[in-house]
Amino acid sequence: VVEHRVYLQAPGPTNIPQRILKALDQRNMASRGPEFTALAQEVLEGLKDIFETDNEVVVLPGSGSGAMEAAIVNTLSPGEAVLALRSGHFANRFGEIAQAHDMKVDTVDFEWGEPVSPEAVRQVLAEDDQHRYKAILLTHNETSTGVTNDVEAISQVRRELDHPALLLVDAVSSLGCIELPFDDWELDVVATGSQKGLMLPPGLAILALSDRAWQATEESKTSRWYWDLRRVEPLLGSGLFPYTPPQPLIFALREALTMFKEEGLENVFARHERLARGVRAGVRALGLEVLAGEEHASNSVTTVLLPEGIAYEELAARMRSHYGVVLGDGLGELSDRAFRIGHLGALHETDIFAVLGALEAALFELGMECSEGAAVAAAARAVR
Amino acid sequence: VVEHRVYLQAPGPTNIPQRILKALDQRNMASRGPEFTALAQEVLEGLKDIFETDNEVVVLPGSGSGAMEAAIVNTLSPGEAVLALRSGHFANRFGEIAQAHDMKVDTVDFEWGEPVSPEAVRQVLAEDDQHRYKAILLTHNETSTGVTNDVEAISQVRRELDHPALLLVDAVSSLGCIELPFDDWELDVVATGSQKGLMLPPGLAILALSDRAWQATEESKTSRWYWDLRRVEPLLGSGLFPYTPPQPLIFALREALTMFKEEGLENVFARHERLARGVRAGVRALGLEVLAGEEHASNSVTTVLLPEGIAYEELAARMRSHYGVVLGDGLGELSDRAFRIGHLGALHETDIFAVLGALEAALFELGMECSEGAAVAAAARAVR
Amino acid sequence: VVEHRVYLQAPGPTNIPQRILKALDQRNMASRGPEFTALAQEVLEGLKDIFETDNEVVVLPGSGSGAMEAAIVNTLSPGEAVLALRSGHFANRFGEIAQAHDMKVDTVDFEWGEPVSPEAVRQVLAEDDQHRYKAILLTHNETSTGVTNDVEAISQVRRELDHPALLLVDAVSSLGCIELPFDDWELDVVATGSQKGLMLPPGLAILALSDRAWQATEESKTSRWYWDLRRVEPLLGSGLFPYTPPQPLIFALREALTMFKEEGLENVFARHERLARGVRAGVRALGLEVLAGEEHASNSVTTVLLPEGIAYEELAARMRSHYGVVLGDGLGELSDRAFRIGHLGALHETDIFAVLGALEAALFELGMECSEGAAVAAAARAVR
Amino acid sequence: VVEHRVYLQAPGPTNIPQRILKALDQRNMASRGPEFTALAQEVLEGLKDIFETDNEVVVLPGSGSGAMEAAIVNTLSPGEAVLALRSGHFANRFGEIAQAHDMKVDTVDFEWGEPVSPEAVRQVLAEDDQHRYKAILLTHNETSTGVTNDVEAISQVRRELDHPALLLVDAVSSLGCIELPFDDWELDVVATGSQKGLMLPPGLAILALSDRAWQATEESKTSRWYWDLRRVEPLLGSGLFPYTPPQPLIFALREALTMFKEEGLENVFARHERLARGVRAGVRALGLEVLAGEEHASNSVTTVLLPEGIAYEELAARMRSHYGVVLGDGLGELSDRAFRIGHLGALHETDIFAVLGALEAALFELGMECSEGAAVAAAARAVR
C-alpha cells in the first residue's frame, strides 16, 4: 500500500525530521573510544543551551520517567517530606515515584484543566516554617490536560519565603517547546526525555541539576545504583557514561541540537506558541471546547473535549486510517471524555492545516454538524 | 532549522514514501552476480503488471526522455515519416527527438488545454492511404497543460483504419497513475521514467514494446548504440543489463512494486482520480481557473491560470518558504501565465488539505481576495 | 577522508549488520497504538527463542547494567543474603549492585582467568543448611577475562543440594553467542543488553524470569519504581511498556531476530565457537598468551596478555588509526597488562583474517618479532 | 542469516562507504528549484578537481558506456576516421561504439596483458600526414587485463607530431584512482561512470571536454538527441540538466567529493598504488601469475591467471559463499582463464588482508597447494 504520510499528533513520540532520522543509523562505536566521547562531550555541552543553564546536563539510557526517578532518588532520602503539586495525570505520577521510594508525600490538588496556583503554593510553604518539605514536585506542562504551569512564579514564591525546598520540575513535554530557563528561574532539577520537543526517538533520560541538587546527591540516603548520580559525577565533562550509552540517540541528538541552533531557541518557542494558537482557534471554530483556558493553555498539547455522541476510539480510528493522523487519548479522569492534539517538535503551519482539515472531515463523516473549512480558515487567521 | 515537511507538488519528481527511501541506500552488488540478477528479474517481471502487459519491459540507466529517444531510434529509420500529435510542451519534445534523428515529422497541433482529437487523427490517417506514417507519437498525459489524451480511442482509430503505424506513447507522467493497459489497448511502445507515478528518484528509462515494436527494432536503420535495444533483446529475462544498472533504483523499484501490489492498481488509479477531483474543486473554490476542461482533466497534474496581479515567482517563493510546498511553473506558452500542482504518486487526502490550505493562505497573503477555508472545504466534499 | 572500514572488535558494542542498521531509522509511532504494540508483541515473543524459554521476556529502556539491577531489586529484599561468585570485573559489578541495595553480599572469589568452580559452589551451598542465601549471582561469560563459566553445572549443584536460592545470571556478553538455555538449565533470571550478541546499538535492558523469580517480584521489599517489574507484569503479552520504549531498537530487534531464525540458534553458537577457536589459534601463533585456558575460553571474547615492551595504548592506537580495528583494553587488575578481542555478533572467517592480519602487522611495526602471516594461517587451519 | 560482511572486489561496482550510503536516501527535490541547482553547481564544480581541469564537467543520467557514446557522437561525424588503440575488452567496446555510429574505425591491436605502445602510435600517426584521423580512442585503464596505458606519452606523441586528432579517453575504471590530469596532459574528452573510483552506485555518465572538444560538438553531424551536448552547453554552470537528474547520486557525489578533498587526490592515488602492490605481492606469493607486467600493472584491478585445475566458477562461488568476497571473472579471451581482483575506491590495508586471507583459504580448500599465510604476509610487507 502507498501508506499515508503519517501526521503523528499524539503529544509524543513526535514526528522525527528527516535530518534526524538520517543521523540514527550509524554503525556502533567503542563507547569509551575517542571518537564517541568527543561526540558525547559536544552533545552534552550543547544540551546546556536548551536547558539555558551553565550546570552540567546528565544523559542516561532510559526514559523521561527514569529521569523523574533519578531526580527523586538522588535528592531525597526515605522518610523526608515532599510537596507534590498536582493537576493531572503526570503530576500524579511524579508523586507516586516519591511514594515508591518511601518519601512522605503531601499533595496539593488542583482541578484538571486548571494550573497550579502560585498563591496556593505560597500558603502551604508559608505554613511550613519548620522547612519540613525537602522538595517540591512540579509538572511544567501537564500533558494530560494541556495546561502549562507558571514555574517561574512558583520558584519565585519559594525564594520570597526563603524556603529551602528543592524545586524538581518534570519538563518531559515542554523542554525545547516552552520557555524554561533553568538558571534564570533558579530551578534545581529539570527532567525530560528525548521523544518530544527534542524530536528524537524515545530512549534517553535527561536531566539538569543545580549546585544544590548535586550537593543533595551526596547526602541522599536512598538506596540506588543505576540512577545513582554519584556514579555520573566523576564522569562529567568527559563524554563517558556509567553504562553503555544508546549511541543512535546521541548521534541524532547532535543533529537536533544543530537544528535548534540554526533556528534559535526563541524562534522555536515562538513557533510553538503560534501553532498552538492556530490549533486552538481551529478547534474552537468547529464548536469544540478546549479544556484549558487560553491564559494557561499549553503550547505543546491541546486537550479537546469530545463532542456529544462521538467516541474517542471512533474518532481516533477514522483519523488514523482515513487520514493518517494519530491523535492522543484522554488520560485518567479525561478518559473517553477528551482527545489530545500534540503540536510539539517538528511542525509548521501547513501541517496544522493538514491536521485540522482531516479533523473537520472526520468529524463531519462521523455525523457532527460542523462547517467544513472553518477550522483551517480560523487557524490560518490565528497563526498569521 | 527545523525545516518544513516538504510537500513536493511539482508534477515530478514526486514525494518518495519512507519505505522506498529506505530501500535506496544499499551497498553495491556485483551487477552480473546471482544476487542482483535475481532481484532484477523479479523487478522486471513485476513491472509488467504496471504496464498491464505480457510483453517484456526494458529498464536502462537514463531518464524518461531517454526512454522516448529509445522508442524512436529503435522503431524508425532516418527519412521515415511519423505523425506527431501535439497539444503541449512534452508532445513538442517527442517530435523534436524524431526530428533530431532525421525522421520526417508531420504534426497535428491542438490548442494547449485541449486534448488530441481522435477524429482529427482519423482524418489524417484516413488520408494516408499509402501508409507513409510508420509511427504516431502521442503523449498520454500532457504534463504542461494537465490534459489526458484518449489513447484508447486513438489506438482504436488506427485499428479501424487498418493503419500499420506503430503507436508510440509518452507515459512519463501517467504510468502508475492513470489507466493505460498496454495489451488491451494494443499499444506499441510506452515510455516512462522512474520519478513520477513510480514514486522513485529519477534515473531510469523504462519502456515496454509490442511484438511489432520489437520487430521494428531489428529493421530500424538508425545509427545507435547506447539505446540500441538489439543489445537488450538477448538479455531479456536474464536480469542482466547491457550497462551497469543504477542499483539503488532497482532496489527501490522492488519496494514500489510491492506497494502497488498491496494497494491494487485499480485502487491506485481511483485514488489519483479522487485526489485530482479534490484539487480541482479546491482550486476553483478560490475563484481560480483550471486550464483543462473537467472531461479531459488529468488525474496527475492540474494546470491553474495565475490570478490577476500575482506573479508565479512570487507565489512559488511564498509557498516554498512559508509553507514548504513546491509548485510547478507554467511551461512554454503558459510560462508566467499558470502554475501547476502535481498530485501523483504517494499522496492522500490529508496532504491535499495541507497543500490547498497553504495555497489559500499564500494567495490571501499576496493580496488576492479569497475566502479562506473554501478550498479545503470544497476538496473535502469533492473527494468524499 | 575515505575512512577505514571499521572492525569493531572491542567486546561490545559490536558491528551492526547493514540489515539491522537499515531498520533503525524509522519514524516514530504512537507507542500505545496498534501498529507499534503488534510489533512489540512479535519481538517479545521472538526473544523467547533466544533465551530458549517459555517464560516471558522483559524489555525496558536502559542498559545491560540496568537489567542486572532489575534482577536484584525485584527478587531480593534489603538485608537478605546473596552469594556472589566472582572471577572478574563484571562479576564484581554484580555484587556491587546488590550491596548498593543493602543486601548482605558474601563472595567467593576465583583467580582472574579461571572459571568459577562448581565444586567450590557446592561446598558453600552445602554449608548453608539454613538457606540463608536467597540468590546466587553468577556471570555467564566474564567479559574482562574471556572465561565462560559453567552455568549448567552450578545450577545442577543447587538442585542436587535442594538449595532454594534463585540463580541470577549476567549474560550481557553471552546471550545469542554461547549456549544458555533458560528452561533446560532451570535458571531464574538472565539479564542482558542489546549491543553484544544481539548485534544492535545499546539502549535496551533485557531479562527473562522464571516463575519463582516472578513470584519473588511480589515479595521483594526493595524500594523501586522504574525497574519495578510489578508494573510490567500486568502488561506482559500486550506489547505495551510502562515507559515509552526506545522504538528504533525495537524495530532493529525484529530484524535481528529474523536473522537468528534464518541462521538457526545452534548455527550461531557454532559460528561463535569456530571463530573463537580461530582467534585463539591466531594469537598463539604470534607467540602471545591467551589468559583463559582452552577448556573455559570464551566464544565471544579473548583476553590476550600484552607482549613485553608494547603498551596497550600504543597497540590500540596503531590498530585503530592504521588498520581500522578497534580493540578492547584490559580491565581492573588486567589494566595495562592485556588487550581484548571481541568476536561476537555479526562476524565471519574473513573478518577474522582481517583482524589477525592487522594485528600481526601492527605488532611487527611496534617492534615485536613475529612471523608475519602466521596468525592468519593458524586461524585458517583452526576454523576449517 | 547473519550475512557476511561483503568484500566487493569485482572491479566495479565498488564498496560504497557508509558516509556515501547515508547520503543516498534523500527525499526528491524539484530538479530546477534553487535547493537542488545550488547543490548541482557545487558538485559539478567539485568534479573539476578530480579531473584536474578548469574545463566544465558534464553529468548525465546514464552509465560510463553512455559517457563513451557521448564522447563519440559529439566530436565525430559519420564517415570520419578514428584510430582505436586496443589491448582488451573495453578498448574493443570503445571502437564498437564508433562503428555503430558509422565512423571509419582503424584499429591497432596489442596483446592482452600488454599496454598500448606509444611508439606504435607514433608510427601510425606519423604515417597519417593527411590527418585523416579525427580522433584517437584510448582506454586509460584496461579493466579486463589489469593494465594501465601511458596516456601521457600517447598524448605527447600526438603533440610532437602536431597531429590534430582529438584524444578521447575511457577512464571508467581509473578516474579517482590513477593519475590522469586532464589539463596537464592536454586530453580532449575523458569519460567515466560513478560506480568505480568515485565510490558511488552506478547511474551517472560523466565526462570532461577540452575547448577543442566543445568546438567539435558544434561541428559534429552525427544524429543525436539524448547525448547531444549542444543541449547541455547553454546550461553549463547553472546546475540545470537537460533531463531530470538522478538525484540520489548527486547527493552522494557531494559526499564523495568531500571525502576526496579530505584525503587529498595525491594521497588517494598513493593509497591505490600501495594496495595494488600489496595485492600483486600477495597473489604471487601463492604461486599465481599476474597477467600484467609490474611496470604497467593497474592500481585499480589485478587480473590473475587461474591455477591449473581450478575453474573460475568454483573459485568465485567458494569465495562468495564461504568468505563473502566477490571476485571478477575473466572477460573475452581471458574467460575461464583468469579472475580479477578489484582494489579501487574505498579500500585499506586491512581489507586487503581479509581478501587475501580468504583467497588463500579458498584455494587451499579447492585443492591447490599453497602455503597458508603467505599472501597476507607478502602483502603486509609490500604495503609497508
PDB file of C-alpha atoms in Angstrom, chain D residues 26-118:
ATOM      1  CA  GLN D  26      17.117  11.742   0.459  1.00  0.00           C
ATOM      2  CA  ARG D  27      13.643  12.870  -0.469  1.00  0.00           C
ATOM      3  CA  ASN D  28      13.220  14.102  -4.017  1.00  0.00           C
ATOM      4  CA  MET D  29      13.647  17.790  -4.747  1.00  0.00           C
ATOM      5  CA  ALA D  30      12.380  19.984  -7.549  1.00  0.00           C
ATOM      6  CA  SER D  31      15.156  19.444 -10.081  1.00  0.00           C
ATOM      7  CA  ARG D  32      15.015  23.033 -11.268  1.00  0.00           C
ATOM      8  CA  GLY D  33      14.472  24.559  -7.820  1.00  0.00           C
ATOM      9  CA  PRO D  34      17.102  26.651  -6.025  1.00  0.00           C
ATOM     10  CA  GLU D  35      17.939  23.973  -3.466  1.00  0.00           C
ATOM     11  CA  PHE D  36      18.885  21.327  -5.987  1.00  0.00           C
ATOM     12  CA  THR D  37      20.586  23.575  -8.544  1.00  0.00           C
ATOM     13  CA  ALA D  38      22.851  25.023  -5.855  1.00  0.00           C
ATOM     14  CA  LEU D  39      23.840  21.500  -4.899  1.00  0.00           C
ATOM     15  CA  ALA D  40      24.425  20.522  -8.517  1.00  0.00           C
ATOM     16  CA  GLN D  41      26.588  23.581  -9.130  1.00  0.00           C
ATOM     17  CA  GLU D  42      28.719  22.681  -6.144  1.00  0.00           C
ATOM     18  CA  VAL D  43      29.091  19.087  -7.268  1.00  0.00           C
ATOM     19  CA  LEU D  44      29.917  19.910 -10.879  1.00  0.00           C
ATOM     20  CA  GLU D  45      32.473  22.436  -9.724  1.00  0.00           C
ATOM     21  CA  GLY D  46      33.984  19.912  -7.345  1.00  0.00           C
ATOM     22  CA  LEU D  47      34.316  17.288 -10.060  1.00  0.00           C
ATOM     23  CA  LYS D  48      36.812  19.536 -11.837  1.00  0.00           C
ATOM     24  CA  ASP D  49      39.285  18.811  -9.056  1.00  0.00           C
ATOM     25  CA  ILE D  50      39.056  15.092  -9.712  1.00  0.00           C
ATOM     26  CA  PHE D  51      39.553  15.586 -13.449  1.00  0.00           C
ATOM     27  CA  GLU D  52      42.264  18.153 -12.648  1.00  0.00           C
ATOM     28  CA  THR D  53      40.802  20.522 -15.159  1.00  0.00           C
ATOM     29  CA  ASP D  54      39.430  24.021 -15.483  1.00  0.00           C
ATOM     30  CA  ASN D  55      37.054  22.816 -18.174  1.00  0.00           C
ATOM     31  CA  GLU D  56      33.437  22.148 -17.415  1.00  0.00           C
ATOM     32  CA  VAL D  57      32.392  18.641 -16.461  1.00  0.00           C
ATOM     33  CA  VAL D  58      29.151  17.133 -17.739  1.00  0.00           C
ATOM     34  CA  VAL D  59      26.979  14.724 -15.778  1.00  0.00           C
ATOM     35  CA  LEU D  60      24.021  12.955 -17.344  1.00  0.00           C
ATOM     36  CA  PRO D  61      21.733  10.160 -16.222  1.00  0.00           C
ATOM     37  CA  GLY D  62      23.276   7.049 -17.738  1.00  0.00           C
ATOM     38  CA  SER D  63      26.329   4.876 -17.335  1.00  0.00           C
ATOM     39  CA  GLY D  64      30.026   5.042 -18.154  1.00  0.00           C
ATOM     40  CA  SER D  65      29.218   3.445 -21.503  1.00  0.00           C
ATOM     41  CA  GLY D  66      26.832   6.277 -22.149  1.00  0.00           C
ATOM     42  CA  ALA D  67      29.620   8.743 -21.461  1.00  0.00           C
ATOM     43  CA  MET D  68      31.761   6.897 -24.022  1.00  0.00           C
ATOM     44  CA  GLU D  69      28.983   7.176 -26.575  1.00  0.00           C
ATOM     45  CA  ALA D  70      28.546  10.855 -25.761  1.00  0.00           C
ATOM     46  CA  ALA D  71      32.265  11.363 -26.353  1.00  0.00           C
ATOM     47  CA  ILE D  72      31.989   9.865 -29.801  1.00  0.00           C
ATOM     48  CA  VAL D  73      28.698  11.205 -31.126  1.00  0.00           C
ATOM     49  CA  ASN D  74      29.524  14.749 -30.112  1.00  0.00           C
ATOM     50  CA  THR D  75      33.003  15.020 -31.551  1.00  0.00           C
ATOM     51  CA  LEU D  76      32.851  12.911 -34.699  1.00  0.00           C
ATOM     52  CA  SER D  77      30.674  12.679 -37.784  1.00  0.00           C
ATOM     53  CA  PRO D  78      29.648   9.619 -39.728  1.00  0.00           C
ATOM     54  CA  GLY D  79      32.321   8.572 -42.183  1.00  0.00           C
ATOM     55  CA  GLU D  80      35.169  10.219 -40.310  1.00  0.00           C
ATOM     56  CA  ALA D  81      38.190   8.105 -39.486  1.00  0.00           C
ATOM     57  CA  VAL D  82      39.158   7.275 -35.908  1.00  0.00           C
ATOM     58  CA  LEU D  83      42.076   5.328 -34.561  1.00  0.00           C
ATOM     59  CA  ALA D  84      41.151   2.761 -31.914  1.00  0.00           C
ATOM     60  CA  LEU D  85      44.056   1.603 -29.747  1.00  0.00           C
ATOM     61  CA  ARG D  86      43.058  -1.789 -28.435  1.00  0.00           C
ATOM     62  CA  SER D  87      44.501  -4.145 -25.873  1.00  0.00           C
ATOM     63  CA  GLY D  88      41.471  -5.587 -24.166  1.00  0.00           C
ATOM     64  CA  HIS D  89      37.744  -5.982 -23.868  1.00  0.00           C
ATOM     65  CA  PHE D  90      36.819  -2.405 -23.063  1.00  0.00           C
ATOM     66  CA  ALA D  91      39.054  -0.912 -25.729  1.00  0.00           C
ATOM     67  CA  ASN D  92      37.161  -3.110 -28.160  1.00  0.00           C
ATOM     68  CA  ARG D  93      33.914  -1.689 -26.888  1.00  0.00           C
ATOM     69  CA  PHE D  94      35.095   1.862 -27.458  1.00  0.00           C
ATOM     70  CA  GLY D  95      35.737   1.021 -31.112  1.00  0.00           C
ATOM     71  CA  GLU D  96      32.359  -0.693 -31.449  1.00  0.00           C
ATOM     72  CA  ILE D  97      30.540   2.426 -30.370  1.00  0.00           C
ATOM     73  CA  ALA D  98      32.268   4.439 -33.089  1.00  0.00           C
ATOM     74  CA  GLN D  99      31.446   1.723 -35.570  1.00  0.00           C
ATOM     75  CA  ALA D 100      27.788   1.779 -34.583  1.00  0.00           C
ATOM     76  CA  HIS D 101      27.720   5.450 -35.442  1.00  0.00           C
ATOM     77  CA  ASP D 102      29.249   4.858 -38.844  1.00  0.00           C
ATOM     78  CA  MET D 103      32.671   6.243 -38.183  1.00  0.00           C
ATOM     79  CA  LYS D 104      35.517   4.589 -40.059  1.00  0.00           C
ATOM     80  CA  VAL D 105      37.400   2.757 -37.314  1.00  0.00           C
ATOM     81  CA  ASP D 106      41.029   1.734 -37.847  1.00  0.00           C
ATOM     82  CA  THR D 107      42.485  -0.375 -35.080  1.00  0.00           C
ATOM     83  CA  VAL D 108      45.925  -1.020 -33.669  1.00  0.00           C
ATOM     84  CA  ASP D 109      45.865  -4.127 -31.547  1.00  0.00           C
ATOM     85  CA  PHE D 110      48.175  -5.105 -28.732  1.00  0.00           C
ATOM     86  CA  GLU D 111      48.411  -8.385 -26.925  1.00  0.00           C
ATOM     87  CA  TRP D 112      46.097  -8.684 -23.925  1.00  0.00           C
ATOM     88  CA  GLY D 113      48.219  -8.060 -20.883  1.00  0.00           C
ATOM     89  CA  GLU D 114      50.453  -5.651 -22.751  1.00  0.00           C
ATOM     90  CA  PRO D 115      49.998  -1.891 -22.771  1.00  0.00           C
ATOM     91  CA  VAL D 116      49.383   0.242 -25.828  1.00  0.00           C
ATOM     92  CA  SER D 117      52.825   1.135 -27.152  1.00  0.00           C
ATOM     93  CA  PRO D 118      53.349   4.882 -27.603  1.00  0.00           C
TER      94      PRO D 118
END
